[in-house]
Amino acid sequence: MTTIGLIGAGNIGSQIARQAVRHGYDVVVSNSRGPETLADLVAELGDHARAATAAEAAEAADIVVVTIPFHAISEIPAEPLAGKPVIDTNNYYWERDGHRAELDDFSETSSEQLQARLVDSHIVKAFNHIYASAITEDAQDAGTSGRRALAVFADDEAAKGTVAAFIDAIGFDTVDGGALSESWRIQRDTPGYGPRLTAPELSTALAAAAE
Ligand SMILES: NC(=O)c1ccc[n+]([C@@H]2O[C@H](COP(=O)([O-])OP(=O)(O)OC[C@H]3O[C@@H](n4cnc5c(N)ncnc54)[C@H](OP(=O)(O)O)[C@@H]3O)[C@@H](O)[C@H]2O)c1
């Protein structure tokens, strides 16, 4: 049984958790306030879910999901995530997160900054361009005509493949966007950010992105 550990259980984290349990995964959810504050979500998710601290969720996980406000990435405990695929759903919004010069001038991506923070983990950028509600509303079985696609970016090909297989299992095609340095192509204000796109449409949108 594959376990998904979620660091962050808000809009996006709770939706990924719902899709994961629907498709046979175990999930461990966490937030900043403590496991007791997640009792309602765990009750909704059922027997394949439990709440824990962020460190415990990471330790239990085969795949970790970091889905918190970007400014909080410095608070993530790095050691329990070492060696694991880590899905990075996060977006940099300077209005919320404060200005970071390297992100404002496109010389780095937010996913590269998360990779630098979690140096022994394998970051895979995904889910950052889909509205939280659509994670359950747009999910369809593999092979469905017109199925929505999500982009994946990573420097580690094995981790990218593991995460792409998870995304396929819970409802979406994937498009390989390349390395983390290319993930600016799916940041806010790019053509692929937000709309429901199939794999060919998303590939076109990634290619059309401009800094
Ligand atoms: N909302 C969307 O539709 C959407 C779509 C794509 C991508 N995103 C991106 O995905 C990320 C999460 O967005 P969201 O809308 O899900 O946010 P959200 O609803 O505000 O939830 C954030 C979650 O992160 C937790 N958290 C904050 N700091 C933490 C820490 N240090 N350790 C552990 N957990 C922590 C919060 O816990 P507490 O409540 O206990 O503080 C909460 O569970 C953001 O970077 C966002 O830009 C959002």
mmCIF file of C-alpha atoms and ligand atoms in Angstrom:
data_model
loop_
_atom_site.group_PDB
_atom_site.id
_atom_site.type_symbol
_atom_site.label_atom_id
_atom_site.label_comp_id
_atom_site.label_asym_id
_atom_site.label_seq_id
_atom_site.Cartn_x
_atom_site.Cartn_y
_atom_site.Cartn_z
ATOM 1 C CA MET A 1 0.000 0.000 0.000
ATOM 2 C CA THR A 2 1.402 3.380 -1.016
ATOM 3 C CA THR A 3 1.157 6.118 1.590
ATOM 4 C CA ILE A 4 0.802 9.784 0.676
ATOM 5 C CA GLY A 5 2.017 12.193 3.367
ATOM 6 C CA LEU A 6 0.604 15.685 3.143
ATOM 7 C CA ILE A 7 2.321 18.697 4.673
ATOM 8 C CA GLY A 8 -0.547 21.152 4.467
ATOM 9 C CA ALA A 9 -4.209 20.138 4.542
ATOM 10 C CA GLY A 10 -5.974 23.241 3.265
ATOM 11 C CA ASN A 11 -7.671 23.723 -0.109
ATOM 12 C CA ILE A 12 -5.195 21.697 -2.155
ATOM 13 C CA GLY A 13 -3.978 19.232 0.475
ATOM 14 C CA SER A 14 -7.471 18.118 1.439
ATOM 15 C CA GLN A 15 -8.455 17.673 -2.211
ATOM 16 C CA ILE A 16 -5.412 15.552 -3.068
ATOM 17 C CA ALA A 17 -6.141 13.514 0.069
ATOM 18 C CA ARG A 18 -9.746 12.930 -1.092
ATOM 19 C CA GLN A 19 -8.664 11.707 -4.508
ATOM 20 C CA ALA A 20 -5.921 9.542 -3.017
ATOM 21 C CA VAL A 21 -8.200 7.655 -0.599
ATOM 22 C CA ARG A 22 -10.793 7.222 -3.363
ATOM 23 C CA HIS A 23 -8.150 5.402 -5.364
ATOM 24 C CA GLY A 24 -6.847 3.122 -2.639
ATOM 25 C CA TYR A 25 -3.981 5.078 -1.122
ATOM 26 C CA ASP A 26 -3.368 5.593 2.572
ATOM 27 C CA VAL A 27 -2.939 9.242 3.545
ATOM 28 C CA VAL A 28 -1.374 11.003 6.515
ATOM 29 C CA VAL A 29 -2.397 14.656 6.751
ATOM 30 C CA SER A 30 -0.700 17.440 8.717
ATOM 31 C CA ASN A 31 -0.874 21.183 9.169
ATOM 32 C CA SER A 32 0.752 23.864 11.303
ATOM 33 C CA ARG A 33 -1.691 23.725 14.214
ATOM 34 C CA GLY A 34 -1.521 20.049 15.109
ATOM 35 C CA PRO A 35 -3.254 16.741 14.316
ATOM 36 C CA GLU A 36 -6.202 17.359 16.638
ATOM 37 C CA THR A 37 -7.352 20.216 14.377
ATOM 38 C CA LEU A 38 -7.738 17.771 11.463
ATOM 39 C CA ALA A 39 -10.281 15.457 13.126
ATOM 40 C CA ASP A 40 -13.148 16.480 10.838
ATOM 41 C CA LEU A 41 -11.103 15.914 7.675
ATOM 42 C CA VAL A 42 -9.856 12.529 8.896
ATOM 43 C CA ALA A 43 -13.413 11.489 9.771
ATOM 44 C CA GLU A 44 -14.538 12.453 6.264
ATOM 45 C CA LEU A 45 -11.637 10.631 4.596
ATOM 46 C CA GLY A 46 -12.262 7.391 6.494
ATOM 47 C CA ASP A 47 -10.206 4.420 7.595
ATOM 48 C CA HIS A 48 -7.328 5.002 5.195
ATOM 49 C CA ALA A 49 -6.518 8.418 6.670
ATOM 50 C CA ARG A 50 -4.918 9.687 9.844
ATOM 51 C CA ALA A 51 -3.525 12.968 11.095
ATOM 52 C CA ALA A 52 -0.009 13.527 12.414
ATOM 53 C CA THR A 53 2.677 16.147 12.726
ATOM 54 C CA ALA A 54 4.399 17.268 9.532
ATOM 55 C CA ALA A 55 7.511 15.270 10.443
ATOM 56 C CA GLU A 56 5.458 12.143 11.126
ATOM 57 C CA ALA A 57 3.507 12.529 7.877
ATOM 58 C CA ALA A 58 6.781 12.786 5.961
ATOM 59 C CA GLU A 59 8.303 9.791 7.744
ATOM 60 C CA ALA A 60 5.272 7.602 6.990
ATOM 61 C CA ALA A 61 5.064 8.600 3.333
ATOM 62 C CA ASP A 62 6.216 6.961 0.135
ATOM 63 C CA ILE A 63 5.311 10.221 -1.620
ATOM 64 C CA VAL A 64 5.224 13.543 0.278
ATOM 65 C CA VAL A 65 3.100 16.514 -0.820
ATOM 66 C CA VAL A 66 4.217 19.986 0.289
ATOM 67 C CA THR A 67 1.199 22.227 -0.107
ATOM 68 C CA ILE A 68 1.573 25.255 2.143
ATOM 69 C CA PRO A 69 2.000 28.993 1.567
ATOM 70 C CA PHE A 70 5.366 29.382 -0.168
ATOM 71 C CA HIS A 71 6.731 31.690 2.537
ATOM 72 C CA ALA A 72 6.487 28.780 5.031
ATOM 73 C CA ILE A 73 8.860 26.390 3.214
ATOM 74 C CA SER A 74 11.681 27.289 5.608
ATOM 75 C CA GLU A 75 9.623 25.621 8.385
ATOM 76 C CA ILE A 76 9.485 22.185 6.723
ATOM 77 C CA PRO A 77 11.555 19.562 8.566
ATOM 78 C CA ALA A 78 14.069 18.422 5.915
ATOM 79 C CA GLU A 79 15.409 15.192 7.398
ATOM 80 C CA PRO A 80 12.210 13.068 7.330
ATOM 81 C CA LEU A 81 11.711 13.892 3.633
ATOM 82 C CA ALA A 82 15.227 12.829 2.601
ATOM 83 C CA GLY A 83 15.379 10.438 -0.349
ATOM 84 C CA LYS A 84 11.656 10.747 -1.113
ATOM 85 C CA PRO A 85 9.671 12.125 -4.044
ATOM 86 C CA VAL A 86 8.145 15.412 -2.881
ATOM 87 C CA ILE A 87 5.272 16.963 -4.830
ATOM 88 C CA ASP A 88 5.522 20.752 -4.796
ATOM 89 C CA THR A 89 2.106 22.350 -5.399
ATOM 90 C CA ASN A 90 3.238 25.749 -4.276
ATOM 91 C CA ASN A 91 2.983 29.069 -6.045
ATOM 92 C CA TYR A 92 4.946 32.214 -5.353
ATOM 93 C CA TYR A 93 2.655 35.181 -4.830
ATOM 94 C CA TRP A 94 4.751 38.168 -3.784
ATOM 95 C CA GLU A 95 1.628 39.794 -2.365
ATOM 96 C CA ARG A 96 1.342 36.922 0.144
ATOM 97 C CA ASP A 97 4.893 35.618 0.363
ATOM 98 C CA GLY A 98 6.969 38.816 0.220
ATOM 99 C CA HIS A 99 9.301 39.706 -2.620
ATOM 100 C CA ARG A 100 12.159 37.362 -3.538
ATOM 101 C CA ALA A 101 14.461 38.981 -6.088
ATOM 102 C CA GLU A 102 15.464 35.695 -7.785
ATOM 103 C CA LEU A 103 11.817 34.836 -8.399
ATOM 104 C CA ASP A 104 10.834 38.332 -9.462
ATOM 105 C CA ASP A 105 13.571 38.383 -12.133
ATOM 106 C CA PHE A 106 12.971 34.731 -13.205
ATOM 107 C CA SER A 107 16.577 33.728 -12.433
ATOM 108 C CA GLU A 108 15.239 30.899 -10.234
ATOM 109 C CA THR A 109 11.950 29.069 -9.847
ATOM 110 C CA SER A 110 10.128 28.542 -6.575
ATOM 111 C CA SER A 111 10.562 24.787 -7.045
ATOM 112 C CA GLU A 112 14.331 25.184 -7.304
ATOM 113 C CA GLN A 113 14.214 27.103 -4.037
ATOM 114 C CA LEU A 114 12.241 24.268 -2.415
ATOM 115 C CA GLN A 115 14.784 21.775 -3.841
ATOM 116 C CA ALA A 116 17.594 23.838 -2.302
ATOM 117 C CA ARG A 117 15.786 23.764 1.041
ATOM 118 C CA LEU A 118 15.125 19.968 0.819
ATOM 119 C CA VAL A 119 18.457 19.092 -0.759
ATOM 120 C CA ASP A 120 18.216 15.328 -0.211
ATOM 121 C CA SER A 121 14.627 15.017 -1.519
ATOM 122 C CA HIS A 122 13.426 14.779 -5.120
ATOM 123 C CA ILE A 123 11.113 17.698 -5.847
ATOM 124 C CA VAL A 124 8.396 17.262 -8.479
ATOM 125 C CA LYS A 125 6.400 20.368 -9.369
ATOM 126 C CA ALA A 126 2.728 19.440 -9.932
ATOM 127 C CA PHE A 127 -0.848 20.522 -9.107
ATOM 128 C CA ASN A 128 0.129 24.208 -8.909
ATOM 129 C CA HIS A 129 -1.967 25.209 -11.949
ATOM 130 C CA ILE A 130 -5.277 23.573 -11.071
ATOM 131 C CA TYR A 131 -7.893 25.139 -8.818
ATOM 132 C CA ALA A 132 -8.405 23.062 -5.707
ATOM 133 C CA SER A 133 -12.048 22.248 -6.434
ATOM 134 C CA ALA A 134 -11.132 20.889 -9.889
ATOM 135 C CA ILE A 135 -8.954 18.156 -8.382
ATOM 136 C CA THR A 136 -12.138 16.263 -7.573
ATOM 137 C CA GLU A 137 -14.420 17.811 -10.239
ATOM 138 C CA ASP A 138 -12.173 17.239 -13.286
ATOM 139 C CA ALA A 139 -10.693 13.850 -12.364
ATOM 140 C CA GLN A 140 -11.482 11.074 -14.865
ATOM 141 C CA ASP A 141 -10.376 7.504 -15.445
ATOM 142 C CA ALA A 142 -7.304 6.850 -17.580
ATOM 143 C CA GLY A 143 -8.165 6.574 -21.246
ATOM 144 C CA THR A 144 -11.177 8.918 -21.075
ATOM 145 C CA SER A 145 -11.350 11.070 -24.195
ATOM 146 C CA GLY A 146 -10.519 14.716 -23.470
ATOM 147 C CA ARG A 147 -9.074 13.927 -20.025
ATOM 148 C CA ARG A 148 -7.468 16.883 -18.261
ATOM 149 C CA ALA A 149 -3.676 16.939 -17.968
ATOM 150 C CA LEU A 150 -1.338 18.271 -15.293
ATOM 151 C CA ALA A 151 2.260 19.321 -15.862
ATOM 152 C CA VAL A 152 5.166 17.670 -14.028
ATOM 153 C CA PHE A 153 8.657 19.106 -13.695
ATOM 154 C CA ALA A 154 11.589 17.471 -11.883
ATOM 155 C CA ASP A 155 15.347 17.063 -11.969
ATOM 156 C CA ASP A 156 15.070 13.404 -10.906
ATOM 157 C CA GLU A 157 13.475 11.288 -13.638
ATOM 158 C CA ALA A 158 12.575 8.399 -11.329
ATOM 159 C CA ALA A 159 10.710 10.697 -8.942
ATOM 160 C CA LYS A 160 8.977 12.360 -11.882
ATOM 161 C CA GLY A 161 7.792 8.952 -13.081
ATOM 162 C CA THR A 162 6.566 7.960 -9.627
ATOM 163 C CA VAL A 163 4.558 11.158 -9.295
ATOM 164 C CA ALA A 164 3.202 10.941 -12.855
ATOM 165 C CA ALA A 165 1.931 7.424 -12.086
ATOM 166 C CA PHE A 166 0.225 8.712 -8.920
ATOM 167 C CA ILE A 167 -1.412 11.580 -10.822
ATOM 168 C CA ASP A 168 -2.626 9.164 -13.511
ATOM 169 C CA ALA A 169 -4.051 6.862 -10.847
ATOM 170 C CA ILE A 170 -6.087 9.642 -9.221
ATOM 171 C CA GLY A 171 -7.550 11.139 -12.375
ATOM 172 C CA PHE A 172 -5.292 13.081 -14.742
ATOM 173 C CA ASP A 173 -2.966 12.703 -17.693
ATOM 174 C CA THR A 174 0.461 14.285 -17.304
ATOM 175 C CA VAL A 175 2.751 16.369 -19.503
ATOM 176 C CA ASP A 176 6.498 16.249 -18.815
ATOM 177 C CA GLY A 177 7.569 19.878 -18.710
ATOM 178 C CA GLY A 178 11.258 19.155 -18.112
ATOM 179 C CA ALA A 179 13.526 20.183 -15.254
ATOM 180 C CA LEU A 180 12.623 22.337 -12.232
ATOM 181 C CA SER A 181 14.350 25.277 -13.940
ATOM 182 C CA GLU A 182 11.632 25.134 -16.622
ATOM 183 C CA SER A 183 8.737 25.253 -14.160
ATOM 184 C CA TRP A 184 8.306 29.017 -14.603
ATOM 185 C CA ARG A 185 6.348 27.954 -17.686
ATOM 186 C CA ILE A 186 3.420 26.994 -15.437
ATOM 187 C CA GLN A 187 3.639 29.820 -12.899
ATOM 188 C CA ARG A 188 0.919 32.438 -12.467
ATOM 189 C CA ASP A 189 0.040 34.512 -15.520
ATOM 190 C CA THR A 190 1.155 31.852 -18.000
ATOM 191 C CA PRO A 191 -1.252 30.330 -20.578
ATOM 192 C CA GLY A 192 -1.369 26.951 -18.807
ATOM 193 C CA TYR A 193 -2.124 28.350 -15.344
ATOM 194 C CA GLY A 194 -5.759 27.697 -14.490
ATOM 195 C CA PRO A 195 -7.651 26.473 -17.534
ATOM 196 C CA ARG A 196 -8.781 22.903 -18.080
ATOM 197 C CA LEU A 197 -6.449 21.602 -20.808
ATOM 198 C CA THR A 198 -5.831 18.196 -22.376
ATOM 199 C CA ALA A 199 -2.254 16.936 -22.747
ATOM 200 C CA PRO A 200 -1.764 18.316 -26.290
ATOM 201 C CA GLU A 201 -3.293 21.650 -25.266
ATOM 202 C CA LEU A 202 -1.121 21.855 -22.149
ATOM 203 C CA SER A 203 2.025 21.066 -24.167
ATOM 204 C CA THR A 204 1.160 23.957 -26.490
ATOM 205 C CA ALA A 205 0.542 26.266 -23.520
ATOM 206 C CA LEU A 206 3.901 25.383 -21.918
ATOM 207 C CA ALA A 207 5.715 26.083 -25.179
ATOM 208 C CA ALA A 208 3.914 29.431 -25.533
ATOM 209 C CA ALA A 209 4.811 30.690 -22.039
ATOM 210 C CA ALA A 210 6.905 33.837 -21.993
ATOM 211 C CA GLU A 211 8.893 35.296 -19.057
HETATM 212 N N1 LIG B 1 -6.075 27.116 -3.581
HETATM 213 C C1 LIG B 1 -5.807 26.734 -4.836
HETATM 214 O O1 LIG B 1 -6.740 26.563 -5.663
HETATM 215 C C2 LIG B 1 -4.377 26.469 -5.254
HETATM 216 C C3 LIG B 1 -4.162 25.926 -6.524
HETATM 217 C C4 LIG B 1 -2.883 25.553 -6.908
HETATM 218 C C5 LIG B 1 -1.807 25.781 -6.050
HETATM 219 N N2 LIG B 1 -2.032 26.377 -4.841
HETATM 220 C C6 LIG B 1 -0.827 26.589 -3.966
HETATM 221 O O2 LIG B 1 -0.744 25.458 -3.097
HETATM 222 C C7 LIG B 1 -0.290 25.908 -1.795
HETATM 223 C C8 LIG B 1 -1.378 25.605 -0.773
HETATM 224 O O3 LIG B 1 -2.533 26.340 -1.138
HETATM 225 P P1 LIG B 1 -3.912 26.167 -0.374
HETATM 226 O O4 LIG B 1 -4.893 26.998 -1.094
HETATM 227 O O5 LIG B 1 -4.174 24.724 -0.144
HETATM 228 O O6 LIG B 1 -3.556 26.868 1.024
HETATM 229 P P2 LIG B 1 -4.423 26.905 2.352
HETATM 230 O O7 LIG B 1 -5.835 26.488 2.085
HETATM 231 O O8 LIG B 1 -4.165 28.220 2.996
HETATM 232 O O9 LIG B 1 -3.765 25.749 3.257
HETATM 233 C C9 LIG B 1 -2.439 25.844 3.673
HETATM 234 C C10 LIG B 1 -2.140 24.660 4.553
HETATM 235 O O10 LIG B 1 -0.754 24.715 4.901
HETATM 236 C C11 LIG B 1 -0.636 24.486 6.305
HETATM 237 N N3 LIG B 1 0.614 25.044 6.775
HETATM 238 C C12 LIG B 1 1.006 26.330 6.788
HETATM 239 N N4 LIG B 1 2.253 26.424 7.295
HETATM 240 C C13 LIG B 1 2.635 25.162 7.613
HETATM 241 C C14 LIG B 1 3.803 24.606 8.180
HETATM 242 N N5 LIG B 1 4.856 25.361 8.510
HETATM 243 N N6 LIG B 1 3.849 23.264 8.378
HETATM 244 C C15 LIG B 1 2.811 22.472 8.039
HETATM 245 N N7 LIG B 1 1.664 22.951 7.471
HETATM 246 C C16 LIG B 1 1.598 24.283 7.266
HETATM 247 C C17 LIG B 1 -1.855 25.133 6.877
HETATM 248 O O11 LIG B 1 -2.079 24.684 8.197
HETATM 249 P P3 LIG B 1 -2.819 25.631 9.284
HETATM 250 O O12 LIG B 1 -4.171 25.927 8.729
HETATM 251 O O13 LIG B 1 -2.834 24.775 10.505
HETATM 252 O O14 LIG B 1 -1.951 26.850 9.414
HETATM 253 C C18 LIG B 1 -2.917 24.658 5.884
HETATM 254 O O15 LIG B 1 -3.315 23.330 6.180
HETATM 255 C C19 LIG B 1 0.019 27.398 -1.933
HETATM 256 O O16 LIG B 1 1.385 27.564 -2.250
HETATM 257 C C20 LIG B 1 -0.872 27.825 -3.106
HETATM 258 O O17 LIG B 1 -0.362 28.960 -3.770
HETATM 259 C C21 LIG B 1 -3.280 26.702 -4.414
#
